[in-house]
mmCIF file of C-alpha atoms and ligand atoms in Angstrom:
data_model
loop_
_atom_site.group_PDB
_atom_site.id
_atom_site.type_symbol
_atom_site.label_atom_id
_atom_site.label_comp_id
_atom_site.label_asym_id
_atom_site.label_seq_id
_atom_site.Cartn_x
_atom_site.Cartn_y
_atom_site.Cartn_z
ATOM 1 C CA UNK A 1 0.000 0.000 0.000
ATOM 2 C CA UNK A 2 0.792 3.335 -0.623
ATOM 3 C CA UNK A 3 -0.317 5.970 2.423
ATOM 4 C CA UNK A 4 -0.215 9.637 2.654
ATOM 5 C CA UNK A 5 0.414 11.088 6.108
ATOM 6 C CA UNK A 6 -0.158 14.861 7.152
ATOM 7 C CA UNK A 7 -0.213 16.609 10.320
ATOM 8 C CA UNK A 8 -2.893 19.406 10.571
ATOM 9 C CA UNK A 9 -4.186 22.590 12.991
ATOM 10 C CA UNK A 10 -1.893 23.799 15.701
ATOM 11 C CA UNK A 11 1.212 21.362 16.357
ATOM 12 C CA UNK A 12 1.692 19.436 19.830
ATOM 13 C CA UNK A 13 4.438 17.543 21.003
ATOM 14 C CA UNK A 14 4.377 13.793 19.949
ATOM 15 C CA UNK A 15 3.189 14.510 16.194
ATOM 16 C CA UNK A 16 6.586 13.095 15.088
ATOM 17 C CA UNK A 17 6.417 10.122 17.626
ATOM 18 C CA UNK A 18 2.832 9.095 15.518
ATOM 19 C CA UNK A 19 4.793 9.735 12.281
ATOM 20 C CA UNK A 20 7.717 7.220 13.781
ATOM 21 C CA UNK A 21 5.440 4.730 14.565
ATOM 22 C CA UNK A 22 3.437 4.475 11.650
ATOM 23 C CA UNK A 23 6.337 4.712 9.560
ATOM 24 C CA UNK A 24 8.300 2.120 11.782
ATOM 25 C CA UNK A 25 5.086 -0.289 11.556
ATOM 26 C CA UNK A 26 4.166 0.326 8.142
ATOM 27 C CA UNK A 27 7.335 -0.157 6.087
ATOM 28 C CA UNK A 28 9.395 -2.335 8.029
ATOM 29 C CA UNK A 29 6.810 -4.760 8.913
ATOM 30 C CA UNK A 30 3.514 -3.804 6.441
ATOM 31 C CA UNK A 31 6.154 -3.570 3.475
ATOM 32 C CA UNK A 32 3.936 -0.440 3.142
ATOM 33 C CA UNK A 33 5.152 3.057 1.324
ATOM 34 C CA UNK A 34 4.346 6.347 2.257
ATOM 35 C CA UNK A 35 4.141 9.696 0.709
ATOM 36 C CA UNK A 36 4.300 12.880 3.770
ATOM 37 C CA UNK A 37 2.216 16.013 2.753
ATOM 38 C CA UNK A 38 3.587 19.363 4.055
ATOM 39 C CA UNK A 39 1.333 21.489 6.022
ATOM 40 C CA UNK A 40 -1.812 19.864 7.020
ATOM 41 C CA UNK A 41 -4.490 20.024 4.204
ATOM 42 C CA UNK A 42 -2.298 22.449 2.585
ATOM 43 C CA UNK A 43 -0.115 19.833 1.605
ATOM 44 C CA UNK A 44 -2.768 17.072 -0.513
ATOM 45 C CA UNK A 45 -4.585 20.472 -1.837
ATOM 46 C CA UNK A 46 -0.797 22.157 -3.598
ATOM 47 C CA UNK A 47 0.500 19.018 -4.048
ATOM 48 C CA UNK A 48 3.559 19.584 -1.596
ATOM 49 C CA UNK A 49 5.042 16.021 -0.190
ATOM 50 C CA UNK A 50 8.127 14.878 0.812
ATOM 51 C CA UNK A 51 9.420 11.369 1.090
ATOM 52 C CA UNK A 52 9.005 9.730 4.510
ATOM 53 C CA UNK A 53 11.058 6.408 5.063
ATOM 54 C CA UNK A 54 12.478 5.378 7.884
ATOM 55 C CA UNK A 55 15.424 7.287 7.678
ATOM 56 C CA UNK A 56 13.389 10.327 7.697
ATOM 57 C CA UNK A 57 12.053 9.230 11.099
ATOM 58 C CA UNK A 58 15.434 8.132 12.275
ATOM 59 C CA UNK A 59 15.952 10.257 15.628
ATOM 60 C CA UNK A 60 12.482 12.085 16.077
ATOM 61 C CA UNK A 61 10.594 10.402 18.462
ATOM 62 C CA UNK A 62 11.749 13.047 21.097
ATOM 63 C CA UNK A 63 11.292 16.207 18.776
ATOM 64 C CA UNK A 64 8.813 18.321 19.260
ATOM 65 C CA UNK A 65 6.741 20.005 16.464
ATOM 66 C CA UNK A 66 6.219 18.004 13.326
ATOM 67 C CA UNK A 67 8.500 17.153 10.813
ATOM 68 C CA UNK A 68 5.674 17.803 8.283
ATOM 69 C CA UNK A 69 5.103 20.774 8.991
ATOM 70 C CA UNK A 70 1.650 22.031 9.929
ATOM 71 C CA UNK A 71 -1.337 24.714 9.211
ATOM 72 C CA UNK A 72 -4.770 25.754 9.454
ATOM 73 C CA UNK A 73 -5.564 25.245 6.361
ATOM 74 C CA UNK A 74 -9.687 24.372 5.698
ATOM 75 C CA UNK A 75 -9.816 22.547 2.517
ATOM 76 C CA UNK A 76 -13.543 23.437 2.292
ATOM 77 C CA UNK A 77 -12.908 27.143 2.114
ATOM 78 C CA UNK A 78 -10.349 26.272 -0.865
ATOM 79 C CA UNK A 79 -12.455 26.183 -4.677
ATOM 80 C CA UNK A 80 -13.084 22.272 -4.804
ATOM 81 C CA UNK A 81 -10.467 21.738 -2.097
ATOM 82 C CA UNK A 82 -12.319 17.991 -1.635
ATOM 83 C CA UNK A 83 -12.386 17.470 -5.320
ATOM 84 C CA UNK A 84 -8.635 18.474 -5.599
ATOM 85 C CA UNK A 85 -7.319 16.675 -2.750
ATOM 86 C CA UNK A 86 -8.713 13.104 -4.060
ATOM 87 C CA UNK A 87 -7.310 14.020 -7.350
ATOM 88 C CA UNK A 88 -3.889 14.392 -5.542
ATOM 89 C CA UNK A 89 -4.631 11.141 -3.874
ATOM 90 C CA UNK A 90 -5.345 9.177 -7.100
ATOM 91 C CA UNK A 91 -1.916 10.974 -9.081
ATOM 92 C CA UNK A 92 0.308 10.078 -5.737
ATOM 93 C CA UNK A 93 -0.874 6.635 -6.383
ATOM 94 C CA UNK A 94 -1.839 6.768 -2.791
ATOM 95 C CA UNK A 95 -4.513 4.160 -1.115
ATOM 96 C CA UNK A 96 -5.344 6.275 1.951
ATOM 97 C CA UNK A 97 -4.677 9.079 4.195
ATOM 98 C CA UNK A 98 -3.745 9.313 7.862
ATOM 99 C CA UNK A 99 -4.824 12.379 8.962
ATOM 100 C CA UNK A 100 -3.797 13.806 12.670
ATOM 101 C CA UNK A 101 -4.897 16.401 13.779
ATOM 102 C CA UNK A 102 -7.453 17.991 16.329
ATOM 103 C CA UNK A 103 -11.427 19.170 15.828
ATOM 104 C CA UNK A 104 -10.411 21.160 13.033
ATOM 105 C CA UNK A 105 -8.358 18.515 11.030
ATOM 106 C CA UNK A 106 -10.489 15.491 11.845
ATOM 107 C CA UNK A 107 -13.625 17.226 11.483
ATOM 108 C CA UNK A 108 -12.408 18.109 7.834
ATOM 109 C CA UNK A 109 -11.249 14.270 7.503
ATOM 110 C CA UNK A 110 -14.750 13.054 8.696
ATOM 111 C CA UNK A 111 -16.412 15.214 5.663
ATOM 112 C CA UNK A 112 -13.876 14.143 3.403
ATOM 113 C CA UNK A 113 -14.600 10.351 4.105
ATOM 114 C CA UNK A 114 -18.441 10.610 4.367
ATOM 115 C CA UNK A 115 -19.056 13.198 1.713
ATOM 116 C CA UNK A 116 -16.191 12.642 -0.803
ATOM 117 C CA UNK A 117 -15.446 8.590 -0.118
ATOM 118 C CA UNK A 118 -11.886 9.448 0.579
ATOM 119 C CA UNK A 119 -10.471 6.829 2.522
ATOM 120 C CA UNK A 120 -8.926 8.698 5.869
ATOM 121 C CA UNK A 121 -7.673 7.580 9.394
ATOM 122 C CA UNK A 122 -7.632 9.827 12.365
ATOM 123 C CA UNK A 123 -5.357 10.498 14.336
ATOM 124 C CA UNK A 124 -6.391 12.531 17.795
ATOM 125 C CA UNK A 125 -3.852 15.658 18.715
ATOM 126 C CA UNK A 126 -4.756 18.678 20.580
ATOM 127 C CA UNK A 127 -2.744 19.868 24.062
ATOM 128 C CA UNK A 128 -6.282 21.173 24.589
ATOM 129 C CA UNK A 129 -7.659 17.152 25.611
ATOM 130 C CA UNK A 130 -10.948 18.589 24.512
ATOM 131 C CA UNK A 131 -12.212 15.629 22.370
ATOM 132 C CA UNK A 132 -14.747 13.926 23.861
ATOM 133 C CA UNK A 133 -13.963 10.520 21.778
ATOM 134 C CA UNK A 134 -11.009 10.093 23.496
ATOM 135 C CA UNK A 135 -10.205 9.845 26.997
ATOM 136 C CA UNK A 136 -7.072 11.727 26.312
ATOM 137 C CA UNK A 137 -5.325 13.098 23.313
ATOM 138 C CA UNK A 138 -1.036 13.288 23.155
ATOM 139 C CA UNK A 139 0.639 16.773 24.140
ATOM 140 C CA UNK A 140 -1.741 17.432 26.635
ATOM 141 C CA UNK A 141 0.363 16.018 29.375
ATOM 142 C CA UNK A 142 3.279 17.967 28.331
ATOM 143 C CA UNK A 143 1.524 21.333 28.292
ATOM 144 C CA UNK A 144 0.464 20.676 31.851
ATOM 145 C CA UNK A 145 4.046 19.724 33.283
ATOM 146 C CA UNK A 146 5.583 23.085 31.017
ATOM 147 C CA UNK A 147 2.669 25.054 33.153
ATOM 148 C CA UNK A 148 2.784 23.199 36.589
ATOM 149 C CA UNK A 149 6.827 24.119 36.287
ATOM 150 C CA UNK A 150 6.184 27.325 35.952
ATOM 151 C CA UNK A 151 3.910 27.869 38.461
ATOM 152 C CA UNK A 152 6.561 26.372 40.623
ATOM 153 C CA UNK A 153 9.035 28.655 39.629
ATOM 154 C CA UNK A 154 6.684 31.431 40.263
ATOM 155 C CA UNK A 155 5.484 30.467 43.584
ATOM 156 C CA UNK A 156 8.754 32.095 44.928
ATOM 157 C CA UNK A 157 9.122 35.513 43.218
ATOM 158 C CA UNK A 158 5.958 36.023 44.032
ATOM 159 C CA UNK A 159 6.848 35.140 47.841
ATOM 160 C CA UNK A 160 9.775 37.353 47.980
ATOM 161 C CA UNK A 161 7.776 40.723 46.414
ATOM 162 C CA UNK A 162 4.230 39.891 48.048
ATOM 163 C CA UNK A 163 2.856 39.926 44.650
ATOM 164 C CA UNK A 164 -0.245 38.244 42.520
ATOM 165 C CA UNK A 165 0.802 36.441 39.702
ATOM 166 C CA UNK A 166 -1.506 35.478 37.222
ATOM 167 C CA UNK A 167 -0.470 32.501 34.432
ATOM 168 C CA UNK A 168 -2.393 32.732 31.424
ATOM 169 C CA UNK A 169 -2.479 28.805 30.089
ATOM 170 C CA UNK A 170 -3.775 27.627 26.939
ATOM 171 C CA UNK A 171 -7.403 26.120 26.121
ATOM 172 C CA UNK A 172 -9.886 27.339 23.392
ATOM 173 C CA UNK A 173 -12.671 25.487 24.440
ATOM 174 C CA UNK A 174 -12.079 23.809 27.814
ATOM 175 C CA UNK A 175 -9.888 24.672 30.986
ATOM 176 C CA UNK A 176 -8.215 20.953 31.251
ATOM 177 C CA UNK A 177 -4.471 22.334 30.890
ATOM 178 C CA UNK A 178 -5.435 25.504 33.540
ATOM 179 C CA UNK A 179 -6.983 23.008 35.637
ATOM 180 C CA UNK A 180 -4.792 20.517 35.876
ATOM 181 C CA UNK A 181 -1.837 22.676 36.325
ATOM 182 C CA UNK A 182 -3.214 24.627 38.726
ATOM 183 C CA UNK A 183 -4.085 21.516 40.816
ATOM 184 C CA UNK A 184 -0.536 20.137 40.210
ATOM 185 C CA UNK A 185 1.022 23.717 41.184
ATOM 186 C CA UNK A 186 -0.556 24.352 43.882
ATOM 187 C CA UNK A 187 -2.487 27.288 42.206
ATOM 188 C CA UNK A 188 -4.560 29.629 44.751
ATOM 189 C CA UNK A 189 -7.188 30.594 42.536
ATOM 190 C CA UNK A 190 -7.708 28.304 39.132
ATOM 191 C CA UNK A 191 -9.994 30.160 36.605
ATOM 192 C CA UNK A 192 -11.583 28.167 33.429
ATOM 193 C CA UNK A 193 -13.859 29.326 30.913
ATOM 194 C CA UNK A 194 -16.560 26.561 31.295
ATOM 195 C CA UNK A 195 -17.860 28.621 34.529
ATOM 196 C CA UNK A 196 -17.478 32.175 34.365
ATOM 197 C CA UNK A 197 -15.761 33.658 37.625
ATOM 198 C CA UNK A 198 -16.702 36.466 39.918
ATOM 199 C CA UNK A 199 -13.900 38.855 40.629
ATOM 200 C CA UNK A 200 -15.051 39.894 43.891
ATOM 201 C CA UNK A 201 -14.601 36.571 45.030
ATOM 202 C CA UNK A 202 -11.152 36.098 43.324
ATOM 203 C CA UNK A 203 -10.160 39.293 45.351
ATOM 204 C CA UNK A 204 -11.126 37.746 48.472
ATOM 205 C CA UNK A 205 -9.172 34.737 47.721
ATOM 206 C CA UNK A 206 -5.943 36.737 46.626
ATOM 207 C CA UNK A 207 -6.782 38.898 50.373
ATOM 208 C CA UNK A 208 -7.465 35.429 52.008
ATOM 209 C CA UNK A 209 -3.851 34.350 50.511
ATOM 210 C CA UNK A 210 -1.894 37.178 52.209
ATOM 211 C CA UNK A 211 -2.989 36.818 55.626
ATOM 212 C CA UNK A 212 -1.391 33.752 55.761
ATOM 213 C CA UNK A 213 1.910 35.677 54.760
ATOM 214 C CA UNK A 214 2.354 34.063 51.698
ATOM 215 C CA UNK A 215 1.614 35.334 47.980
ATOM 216 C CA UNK A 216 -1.121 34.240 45.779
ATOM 217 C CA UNK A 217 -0.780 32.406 42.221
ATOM 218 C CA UNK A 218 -3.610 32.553 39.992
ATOM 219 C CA UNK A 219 -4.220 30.196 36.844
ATOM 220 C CA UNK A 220 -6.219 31.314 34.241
ATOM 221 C CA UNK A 221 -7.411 29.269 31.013
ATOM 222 C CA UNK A 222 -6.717 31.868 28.044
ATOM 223 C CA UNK A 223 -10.347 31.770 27.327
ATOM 224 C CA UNK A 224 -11.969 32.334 31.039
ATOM 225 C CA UNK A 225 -14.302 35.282 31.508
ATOM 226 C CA UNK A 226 -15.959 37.203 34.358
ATOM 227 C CA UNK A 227 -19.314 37.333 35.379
ATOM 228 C CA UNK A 228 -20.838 39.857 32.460
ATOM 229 C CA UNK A 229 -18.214 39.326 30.105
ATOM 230 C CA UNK A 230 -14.870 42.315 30.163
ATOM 231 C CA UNK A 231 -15.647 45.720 29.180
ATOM 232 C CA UNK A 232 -12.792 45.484 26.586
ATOM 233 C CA UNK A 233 -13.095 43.816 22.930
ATOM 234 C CA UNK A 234 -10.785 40.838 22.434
ATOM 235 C CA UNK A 235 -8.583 40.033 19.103
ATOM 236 C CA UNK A 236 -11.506 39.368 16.695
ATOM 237 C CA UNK A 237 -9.041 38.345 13.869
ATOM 238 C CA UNK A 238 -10.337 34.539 12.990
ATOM 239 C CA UNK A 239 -8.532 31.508 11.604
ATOM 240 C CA UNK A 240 -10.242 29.461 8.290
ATOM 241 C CA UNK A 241 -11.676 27.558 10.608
ATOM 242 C CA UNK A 242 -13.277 30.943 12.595
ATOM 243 C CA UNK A 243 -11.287 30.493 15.671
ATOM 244 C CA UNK A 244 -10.649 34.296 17.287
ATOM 245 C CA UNK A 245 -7.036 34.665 18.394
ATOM 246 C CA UNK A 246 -8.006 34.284 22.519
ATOM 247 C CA UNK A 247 -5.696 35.486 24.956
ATOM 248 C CA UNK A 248 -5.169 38.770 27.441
ATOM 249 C CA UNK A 249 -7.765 37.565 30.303
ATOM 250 C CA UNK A 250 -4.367 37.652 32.363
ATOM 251 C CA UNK A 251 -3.444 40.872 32.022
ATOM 252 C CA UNK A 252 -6.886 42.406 32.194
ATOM 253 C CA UNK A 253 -6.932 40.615 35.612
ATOM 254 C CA UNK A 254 -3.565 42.292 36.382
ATOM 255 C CA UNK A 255 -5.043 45.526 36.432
ATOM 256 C CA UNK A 256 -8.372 45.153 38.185
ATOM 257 C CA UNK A 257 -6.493 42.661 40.986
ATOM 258 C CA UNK A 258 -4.415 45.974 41.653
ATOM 259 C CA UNK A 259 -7.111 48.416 41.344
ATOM 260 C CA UNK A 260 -9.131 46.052 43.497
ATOM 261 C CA UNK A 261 -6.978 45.256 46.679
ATOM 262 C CA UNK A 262 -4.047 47.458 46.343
ATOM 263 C CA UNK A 263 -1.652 44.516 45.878
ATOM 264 C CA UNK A 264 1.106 44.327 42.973
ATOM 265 C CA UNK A 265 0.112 41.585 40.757
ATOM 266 C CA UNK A 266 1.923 40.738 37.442
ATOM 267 C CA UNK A 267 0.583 38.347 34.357
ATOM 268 C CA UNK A 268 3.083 35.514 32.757
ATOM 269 C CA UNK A 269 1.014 34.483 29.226
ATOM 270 C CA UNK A 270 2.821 31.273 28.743
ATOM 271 C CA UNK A 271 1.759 31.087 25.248
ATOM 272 C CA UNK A 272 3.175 29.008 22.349
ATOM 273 C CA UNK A 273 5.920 27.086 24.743
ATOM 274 C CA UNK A 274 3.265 24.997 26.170
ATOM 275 C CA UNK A 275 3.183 23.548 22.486
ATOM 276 C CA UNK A 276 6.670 23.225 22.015
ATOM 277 C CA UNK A 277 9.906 20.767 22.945
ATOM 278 C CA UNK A 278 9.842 17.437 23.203
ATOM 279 C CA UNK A 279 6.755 15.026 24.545
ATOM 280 C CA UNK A 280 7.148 13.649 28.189
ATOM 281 C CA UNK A 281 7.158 9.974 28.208
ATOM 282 C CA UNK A 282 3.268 9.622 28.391
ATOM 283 C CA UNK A 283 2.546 11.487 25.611
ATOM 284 C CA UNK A 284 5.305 9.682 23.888
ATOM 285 C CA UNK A 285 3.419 6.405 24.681
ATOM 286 C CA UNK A 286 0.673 7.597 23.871
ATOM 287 C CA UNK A 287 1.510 8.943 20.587
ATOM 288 C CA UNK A 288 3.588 5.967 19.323
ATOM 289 C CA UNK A 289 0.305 3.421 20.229
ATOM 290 C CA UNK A 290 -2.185 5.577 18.096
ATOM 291 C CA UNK A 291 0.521 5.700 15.334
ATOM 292 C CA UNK A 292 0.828 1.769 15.841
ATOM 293 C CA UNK A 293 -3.085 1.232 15.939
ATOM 294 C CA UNK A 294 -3.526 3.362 12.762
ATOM 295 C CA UNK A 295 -1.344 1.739 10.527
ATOM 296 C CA UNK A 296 -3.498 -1.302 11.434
ATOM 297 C CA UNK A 297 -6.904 0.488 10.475
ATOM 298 C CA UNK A 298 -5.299 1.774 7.809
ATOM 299 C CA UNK A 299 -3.767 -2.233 6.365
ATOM 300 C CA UNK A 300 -7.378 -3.503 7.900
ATOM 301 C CA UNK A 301 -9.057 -0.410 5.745
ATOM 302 C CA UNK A 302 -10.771 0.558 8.665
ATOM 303 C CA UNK A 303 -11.219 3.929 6.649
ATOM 304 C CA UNK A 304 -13.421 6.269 8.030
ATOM 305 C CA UNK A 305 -12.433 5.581 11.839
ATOM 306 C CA UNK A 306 -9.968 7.682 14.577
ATOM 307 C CA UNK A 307 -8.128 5.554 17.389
ATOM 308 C CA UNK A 308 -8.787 7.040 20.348
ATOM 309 C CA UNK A 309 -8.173 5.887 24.043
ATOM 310 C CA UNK A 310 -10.982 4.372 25.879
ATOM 311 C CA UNK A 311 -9.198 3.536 29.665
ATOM 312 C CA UNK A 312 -5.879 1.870 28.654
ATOM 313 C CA UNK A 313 -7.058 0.220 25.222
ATOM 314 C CA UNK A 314 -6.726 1.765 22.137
ATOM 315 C CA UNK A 315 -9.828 1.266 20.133
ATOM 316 C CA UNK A 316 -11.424 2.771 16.758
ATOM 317 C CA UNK A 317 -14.293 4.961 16.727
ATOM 318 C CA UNK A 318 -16.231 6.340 13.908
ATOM 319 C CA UNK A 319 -14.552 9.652 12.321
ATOM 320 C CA UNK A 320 -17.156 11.563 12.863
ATOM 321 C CA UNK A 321 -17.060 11.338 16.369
ATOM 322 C CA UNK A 322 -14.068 13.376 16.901
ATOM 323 C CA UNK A 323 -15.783 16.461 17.142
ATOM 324 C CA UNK A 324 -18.849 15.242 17.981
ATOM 325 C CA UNK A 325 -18.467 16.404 21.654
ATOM 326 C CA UNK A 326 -16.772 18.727 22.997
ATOM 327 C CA UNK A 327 -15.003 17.481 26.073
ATOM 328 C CA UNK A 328 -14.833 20.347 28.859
ATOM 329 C CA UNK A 329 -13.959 20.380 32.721
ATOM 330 C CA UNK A 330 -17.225 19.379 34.707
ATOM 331 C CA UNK A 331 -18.234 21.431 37.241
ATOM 332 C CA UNK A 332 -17.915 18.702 39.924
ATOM 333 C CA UNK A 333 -14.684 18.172 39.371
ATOM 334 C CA UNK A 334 -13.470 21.671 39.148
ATOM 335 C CA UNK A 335 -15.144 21.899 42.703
ATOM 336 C CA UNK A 336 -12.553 19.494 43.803
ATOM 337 C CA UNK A 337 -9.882 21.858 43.588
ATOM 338 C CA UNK A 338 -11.808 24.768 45.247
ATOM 339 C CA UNK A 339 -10.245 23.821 48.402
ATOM 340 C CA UNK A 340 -7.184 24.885 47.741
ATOM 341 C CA UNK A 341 -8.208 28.607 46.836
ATOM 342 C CA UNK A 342 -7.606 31.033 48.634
HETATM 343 O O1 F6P B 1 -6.046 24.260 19.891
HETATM 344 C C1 F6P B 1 -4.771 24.276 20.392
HETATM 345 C C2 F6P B 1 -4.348 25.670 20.720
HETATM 346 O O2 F6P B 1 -3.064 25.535 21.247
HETATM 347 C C3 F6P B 1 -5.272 26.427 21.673
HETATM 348 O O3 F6P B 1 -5.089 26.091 23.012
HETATM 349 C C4 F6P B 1 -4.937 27.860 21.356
HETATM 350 O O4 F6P B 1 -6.008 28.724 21.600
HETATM 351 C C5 F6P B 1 -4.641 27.819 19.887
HETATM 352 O O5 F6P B 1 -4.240 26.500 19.595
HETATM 353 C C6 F6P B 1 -3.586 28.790 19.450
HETATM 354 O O6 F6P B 1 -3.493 28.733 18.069
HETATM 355 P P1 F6P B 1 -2.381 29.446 17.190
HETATM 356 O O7 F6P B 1 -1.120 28.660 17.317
HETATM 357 O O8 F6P B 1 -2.942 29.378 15.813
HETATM 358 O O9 F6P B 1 -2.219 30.817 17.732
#
């Protein structure tokens, strides 16, 4: 068989530990070939590939990013993008696609397969874990352990100049990387956009904090809000996929914190380095299993499915489930860590 591979939406760590393993699998013990489009969709829509053999993966399993390359780019905003991309398929002389990639990426795979018969594996990605199809999705893990460090490192500056600081973590749609690297920080105050917060109440927590002579960290997901929304417009530039740019929650909460309780306070946006370096040794795991279990849908011609983790199997769902639901943290569980505030 012939199979194209492409990496798609925002990269995570582990992309080129799923690339490994299906490569690993595939050639040296499917006798498969495979042809690696640049760039996400962009890649089968231009008709920009590279070779990808084994001694292409030689040496990436710990490299972060993807050696692919990847984008935003929505092949249904592109003139025929669908039409085009099976025509690349059928001129690569290539049996199938495995696509990884988040909501976004999937989501486009799932039309491509149902609407378009073009045979596709998923692959889940996100450092978001917001797919509900999976119980967790690679990168994830090392997002949190980038933030929880952090906050560690922050805990003492913040001790020795009695300030508030305020880490701004990623998550479009769900607080799972604020929340669990808050929890793992030892974060004062954890805010997440699945339950707006009331700033009163985060005052009292950052007053509560000081009393016991010690300084307050807050964590806040990159796309939490107050009660009655801010009185300033955020970035409302969007993505093909109409994703607004999120971001400066933290540093609006800088200034009312101060104006608030008199108290210093000081945001750290941790931005695009929760995406980057190399995959801790879960998401590694993680990452080289789905790559194993998708060259097997993909020899099987399973097309049409995702691997996803359901407790500590890796099964195959439908496609289409990927972005069926959107995975987000429950309230009950949030609760959990809402002894720790203050
Ligand atoms: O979806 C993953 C993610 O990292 C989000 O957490 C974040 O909002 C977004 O991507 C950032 O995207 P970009 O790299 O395009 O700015």
């Amino acid at each position: 068989m012939r199979i194209g591979v492409l990496t798609g939406g925002g990269d995570c760590p582990g992309l080129n530990a799923v690339i490994r393993a299906i490569v690993r699998k595939g050639v040296e013990h499917r006798g498969h070939e495979f042809v690696g489009y640049r760039d996400g969709w962009r890649g089968p829509l231009e008709g920009d590939s590279r070779p990808l053999g084994v001694p292409e993966v030689r040496g990436i399993l710990p490299r972060g990013g993807t050696i692919l390359g990847a984008s935003r780019t929505n092949p249904f905003k592109e003139d025929g993008g669908a039409q085009r991309i099976a025509q690349r398929l059928e001129d690569d002389r290539v049996d199938g696609l495995i696509a990884i990639g988040g909501e976004d990426t999937l989501g486009a795979a799932a039309r491509l397969y149902d609407e378009h018969g073009v045979p596709v594996v998923g692959v889940p990605k996100t450092i978001d874990n917001d797919l509900g199809a999976t119980d967790y999705t690679f990168g994830f893990d090392t997002a949190v352990n980038i933030a929880m460090e952090a906050i560690d490192r922050l805990h003492t500056t913040a001790d020795s100049h009695h300030r508030v600081l305020i880490v701004e973590v990623m998550g479009r749609h769900a607080g799972w990387i604020a929340f669990h690297a808050g929890l793992a920080g030892g974060a004062n105050v954890i805010l997440i956009l699945e339950l707006p917060f009331d700033l009163e109440r985060v005052c009292q927590f950052v007053g509560r904090r000081f009393e016991h002579q010690f300084a307050p960290i807050l964590v806040v997901a990159e796309g939490a809000q107050p009660l009655g929304g801010m009185s300033e417009t955020r970035n409302e530039k969007l993505d093909q996929f109409g994703h607004v740019a999120l971001g400066g929650i933290a540093h609006w909460l800088e200034g009312e914190i101060e104006k608030r309780t008199g108290k210093e306070a000081r945001a750290t946006v941790l931005g695009h380095v929760q995406r980057g370096g190399t995959p801790t040794a879960f998401d590694r795991v993680l990452a080289t299993r789905f790559g194993l279990h998708a060259i097997d849908a993909a020899d099987a011609g399973d097309w049409g499915k995702m691997t996803a983790l359901r407790g500590t199997d890796i099964q195959l769902v439908e496609l289409s489930e990927a972005t069926a639901e959107l995975k987000t943290v429950p309230e009950s569980l949030y609760s959990e860590a809402e002894v720790f505030f203050g």
